[in-house]
Amino acid sequence: MSEKSKFSGCPATGIGSMPGGDAREAAKTVTGSFADGLGMPHLAELPARGPGADMIGRTIGMLVEMYGHVEPSGWRISDRPGRDTRRARSWLGEDLDALEEFTQGYEGLLKVQAVGPWTLAAALELRGGEAMLGDPGACRDLAGSLAEGLRGHLAEVRRRMPGARIVLQLDEPSLTSVLLGRVRSASGYRTYRAVDRQVVEAALRDVLAVQAEGDGATLVHSCAPEVPFALLRRAGADAISFDFSLLTEREEEAIGEAVEGGTGLFLGVVPSTEAASDGLSDPGGSVMGVRTLWSRLGLNPGTLAESVAITPSCGLAGASPAYARAALAHCARAARSLADNPE
């Protein structure tokens, strides 16, 4: 299967988080918004339910032989699965039940998300309160535990939705800070040393490789500035998801190389909250910047439909339920506008 064909039929999707705490309502929204081939449904995260439903807690609940509990400062490593880990696993099961209900007979692309090894290492504390990021051995153990946990999670998703083609998204908003030595210590007075790029790339490759075992597609998402496009491509990501508004001229060459190399681009062009939005009345206007970029880079407009998917700029947890529904529907309309009028 060629890289470009892995995301055929995926003109739009959501990032991950949704507002509220009703798993069935969220599953109904993410499947209904992308019905009839309009995009790719995803397993929603509902952080409003509390610790364990947030993206860090959900992923900690997936780890194998590694556990976490909530401290005032955030998630900290534990010796055994306690209440917080059990709650994270319970909510994941509830969300899977809801998605399974609304995807009976579904045979298209279906996305699941987990926090990547480096954002997780920056967020999860060791027993002394410092981030795992400061301990290279702990980072290796964490990446191995995550890979094993994702292997089991993906198998469970395939069992529940046997007709779907599963896409794995790793959320890595802290990746650039890890690479540049910008992650602050527990005291806040210093930063952790930058992690070697080859070490970062190797860990990402090992985790992404879990999905290759099932012949599925992968993408890495970051809504932070300075996304390391070349590193993510070398690590094996089939697509890269990012906030389009944060793209700078320095990164345009990397975008052109990604497109020409068959890497998909999931472009966050729809605001993730009402406060950041001027309204969602002009789908064509939402993707005007994408057309302009393609023209500036000298790329063939005909490649837009096969190279690009349209998403919100980041997760929708901070939006109202009504706006979240409108934003996902707008992503689908904007993607259709891009496909129908690429120039």
XYZ file of C-alpha atoms in Angstrom:
343
model
C 0.000 0.000 0.000
C 1.478 3.356 -0.987
C 1.838 6.106 1.580
C -0.546 8.413 -0.247
C -3.319 5.822 -0.342
C -3.231 5.284 3.433
C -5.411 8.341 3.965
C -7.588 8.122 0.885
C -11.148 8.988 1.827
C -10.047 11.153 4.760
C -10.706 14.789 3.814
C -11.327 15.848 7.440
C -11.151 14.691 11.056
C -11.036 15.915 14.651
C -7.933 16.110 16.838
C -9.100 14.150 19.888
C -10.720 15.973 22.786
C -14.381 16.950 22.871
C -16.429 18.989 25.371
C -18.659 17.571 28.090
C -18.703 14.199 29.777
C -21.231 12.131 27.813
C -19.383 9.388 25.914
C -22.387 8.451 23.755
C -23.038 12.048 22.739
C -19.366 12.529 21.804
C -19.294 9.304 19.790
C -22.510 10.303 18.038
C -21.000 13.679 17.113
C -17.654 12.398 15.784
C -19.301 9.663 13.728
C -22.222 11.766 12.494
C -20.016 14.686 11.459
C -18.035 12.475 9.095
C -20.727 10.129 7.809
C -20.969 9.252 4.112
C -17.228 9.520 3.481
C -16.897 13.127 4.666
C -13.961 12.306 6.930
C -12.466 10.082 9.616
C -14.249 9.502 12.956
C -12.058 9.260 16.050
C -12.165 7.939 19.593
C -13.099 11.040 21.588
C -11.383 12.136 24.793
C -13.541 13.917 27.386
C -11.178 15.666 29.849
C -14.037 17.534 31.548
C -14.731 14.307 33.461
C -11.540 14.875 35.453
C -8.108 13.256 35.939
C -7.877 10.047 33.979
C -10.026 11.384 31.167
C -7.366 13.931 30.155
C -4.971 12.856 27.398
C -2.077 12.249 29.816
C -4.211 10.199 32.211
C -5.791 8.196 29.412
C -2.383 7.223 28.065
C -1.026 6.377 31.508
C -3.975 4.007 31.828
C -2.716 2.190 28.702
C 0.815 1.588 30.020
C 1.994 -1.959 30.759
C 3.637 -2.639 34.159
C 3.832 1.092 34.830
C 1.203 3.049 36.741
C 0.394 6.585 37.775
C -1.569 8.546 40.352
C -2.578 12.192 40.617
C -0.670 14.634 42.820
C -1.395 18.375 43.097
C 1.442 18.923 40.603
C 0.120 16.370 38.112
C 0.582 12.677 37.302
C 3.273 10.757 39.231
C 4.616 7.234 38.847
C 3.156 4.537 41.163
C 4.159 1.037 42.228
C 0.732 -0.429 41.555
C -2.530 0.499 39.813
C -4.516 2.714 42.160
C -7.826 4.532 41.931
C -6.632 7.033 39.315
C -5.270 4.367 36.955
C -8.418 2.256 37.350
C -10.593 5.292 36.637
C -8.602 6.097 33.473
C -9.054 2.534 32.224
C -12.749 2.562 33.074
C -13.373 5.764 31.119
C -11.440 4.417 28.149
C -13.664 1.335 28.197
C -16.760 3.533 28.354
C -15.562 5.570 25.362
C -14.788 2.427 23.372
C -18.258 1.054 24.153
C -19.852 4.241 22.841
C -17.745 4.355 19.681
C -18.408 0.689 18.998
C -22.150 1.350 19.241
C -22.028 4.088 16.594
C -19.625 2.331 14.197
C -21.493 -0.929 13.614
C -20.637 -2.092 10.097
C -18.229 0.817 9.553
C -15.404 0.045 7.105
C -13.545 3.337 6.683
C -10.616 4.965 8.462
C -10.942 5.293 12.247
C -8.489 7.230 14.426
C -7.354 6.600 17.991
C -5.026 8.905 19.926
C -2.378 8.499 22.613
C 0.236 10.827 24.031
C 3.663 10.189 22.504
C 6.670 9.078 24.573
C 8.327 12.496 24.865
C 5.319 14.583 25.875
C 4.483 11.793 28.321
C 8.046 11.839 29.726
C 7.782 15.614 30.186
C 4.441 15.299 32.014
C 4.843 12.182 34.184
C 6.754 12.680 37.429
C 9.138 10.292 39.123
C 8.656 9.623 42.837
C 10.812 12.608 43.798
C 8.669 15.007 41.797
C 10.978 15.578 38.825
C 9.842 14.680 35.311
C 10.808 11.330 33.824
C 12.393 13.387 31.049
C 15.450 13.961 33.266
C 16.203 10.227 33.535
C 17.272 8.571 30.240
C 16.696 5.070 31.610
C 13.198 5.969 32.780
C 12.462 7.425 29.326
C 13.486 4.149 27.670
C 11.298 2.154 30.056
C 8.381 4.514 29.471
C 8.636 4.223 25.673
C 8.728 0.424 25.937
C 5.727 0.349 28.261
C 3.815 2.698 25.967
C 4.575 0.585 22.888
C 3.371 -2.561 24.622
C 0.259 -0.803 25.908
C -0.599 0.554 22.480
C -0.154 -2.898 20.972
C -2.887 -4.175 23.267
C -5.094 -1.108 22.781
C -4.959 -1.340 18.993
C -5.794 -5.046 19.156
C -8.839 -4.226 21.303
C -10.004 -1.521 18.880
C -9.642 -3.902 15.930
C -11.600 -6.550 17.799
C -14.449 -4.127 18.495
C -14.476 -2.459 15.038
C -13.302 -5.279 12.763
C -14.173 -3.553 9.501
C -12.392 -0.273 10.252
C -8.889 0.663 9.119
C -7.246 1.976 12.282
C -5.074 5.095 12.305
C -2.821 5.757 15.319
C -2.204 9.390 16.297
C 0.557 10.249 18.763
C 0.070 13.624 20.459
C 3.451 15.330 20.950
C 2.838 18.998 21.861
C 5.969 19.052 24.081
C 8.276 17.510 21.467
C 9.896 20.736 20.307
C 10.499 21.836 23.907
C 12.134 18.459 24.610
C 14.425 18.850 21.592
C 15.389 22.438 22.474
C 15.788 22.021 26.236
C 12.806 24.200 27.143
C 10.946 21.862 29.539
C 11.068 23.359 33.029
C 11.972 21.376 36.124
C 9.641 20.952 39.106
C 11.122 24.044 40.808
C 10.740 26.108 37.659
C 14.248 27.547 38.126
C 15.939 25.399 35.505
C 15.167 23.418 32.392
C 15.937 19.810 31.537
C 18.798 19.212 29.157
C 17.806 18.904 25.501
C 17.432 15.276 24.454
C 19.579 14.126 21.546
C 17.597 14.143 18.301
C 18.631 10.594 17.426
C 17.374 9.353 20.803
C 14.077 11.196 20.298
C 13.693 9.828 16.789
C 14.485 6.245 17.822
C 11.877 6.223 20.607
C 9.222 7.641 18.299
C 10.095 5.091 15.625
C 9.747 2.216 18.104
C 6.329 3.388 19.276
C 5.014 4.140 15.781
C 6.248 0.719 14.614
C 3.595 -0.921 16.798
C 0.979 0.237 14.301
C 2.977 -1.090 11.341
C 2.472 -4.590 12.749
C -1.191 -4.235 11.843
C -0.529 -2.563 8.482
C -2.167 0.601 9.756
C -1.380 4.277 9.241
C 0.227 6.663 11.725
C 0.332 10.381 12.322
C 1.934 12.654 14.891
C 0.083 15.732 16.114
C 1.446 18.911 17.672
C -0.391 22.190 18.143
C 2.854 23.884 19.278
C 5.143 26.047 17.107
C 8.264 24.722 15.334
C 7.081 21.210 14.507
C 10.146 19.068 13.586
C 8.795 17.821 10.257
C 11.933 16.085 8.987
C 12.492 14.217 12.258
C 8.897 12.966 12.349
C 9.122 11.755 8.759
C 12.347 9.866 9.503
C 10.688 8.320 12.565
C 8.065 6.781 10.296
C 5.014 9.045 10.626
C 2.739 8.630 7.599
C 1.223 12.063 8.283
C 1.873 15.129 10.439
C -0.914 17.125 12.094
C -0.356 20.743 13.141
C -1.897 24.176 13.691
C -1.660 25.791 10.263
C -1.688 29.319 11.730
C 1.672 28.658 13.453
C 3.464 27.722 10.235
C 6.356 30.059 9.341
C 8.302 30.633 6.139
C 11.247 28.730 7.643
C 9.150 25.560 7.618
C 7.732 25.853 4.120
C 10.582 23.942 2.489
C 9.989 21.071 4.910
C 6.297 21.113 3.936
C 7.162 20.844 0.259
C 9.558 17.952 0.921
C 6.913 16.174 2.999
C 4.304 16.432 0.244
C 6.716 15.268 -2.431
C 7.809 12.384 -0.203
C 4.248 11.154 0.282
C 3.739 12.352 3.865
C 0.155 13.407 4.579
C -0.612 16.788 6.171
C -3.461 17.242 8.641
C -3.916 20.999 8.657
C -5.549 22.702 11.632
C -7.338 25.620 9.978
C -10.631 25.741 11.916
C -10.462 27.533 15.313
C -10.925 25.191 18.265
C -13.049 27.621 20.330
C -15.749 30.190 19.646
C -13.539 32.932 21.116
C -10.899 32.368 18.409
C -13.463 32.141 15.626
C -14.951 34.883 13.479
C -17.726 32.507 12.522
C -17.868 29.378 10.422
C -19.784 30.674 7.422
C -17.111 30.462 4.706
C -15.603 26.980 4.182
C -13.664 28.144 1.118
C -12.158 31.027 3.052
C -10.920 28.667 5.759
C -8.631 26.894 3.275
C -7.564 29.923 1.215
C -4.203 29.934 2.993
C -3.657 26.301 2.040
C -4.222 27.079 -1.651
C -1.857 30.050 -1.368
C 0.860 27.918 0.238
C 0.538 25.273 -2.480
C 0.920 27.942 -5.141
C 3.911 29.547 -3.430
C 5.676 26.191 -3.165
C 4.957 25.363 -6.796
C 3.074 22.197 -5.856
C 0.510 20.637 -8.159
C -2.991 21.722 -6.995
C -4.214 18.280 -8.009
C -2.253 16.773 -5.106
C -4.230 18.696 -2.471
C -7.027 16.144 -2.149
C -4.626 13.225 -1.692
C -2.099 15.058 0.522
C -4.243 17.141 2.885
C -6.886 16.577 5.557
C -8.618 19.477 7.333
C -8.930 19.589 11.140
C -9.583 22.017 13.982
C -6.438 23.853 15.119
C -6.340 21.759 18.295
C -8.663 19.726 20.511
C -12.235 20.910 21.092
C -12.452 20.357 24.867
C -12.662 24.111 25.503
C -15.555 24.645 23.103
C -19.282 24.383 23.711
C -20.929 21.185 22.439
C -22.752 23.216 19.774
C -19.541 24.828 18.540
C -17.702 21.475 18.552
C -20.392 20.000 16.273
C -20.255 23.058 14.024
C -16.443 22.995 13.857
C -16.271 19.345 12.785
C -18.976 19.890 10.165
C -17.099 22.967 8.940
C -13.899 20.914 8.588
C -15.763 18.528 6.287
C -17.199 21.394 4.202
C -13.812 23.140 3.976
C -12.150 19.906 2.841
C -14.802 19.466 0.172
C -14.219 23.067 -0.994
C -10.498 22.361 -1.265
C -11.061 19.197 -3.285
C -13.621 20.826 -5.607
C -11.626 24.051 -6.142
C -7.939 23.338 -5.526
C -6.729 26.485 -7.326
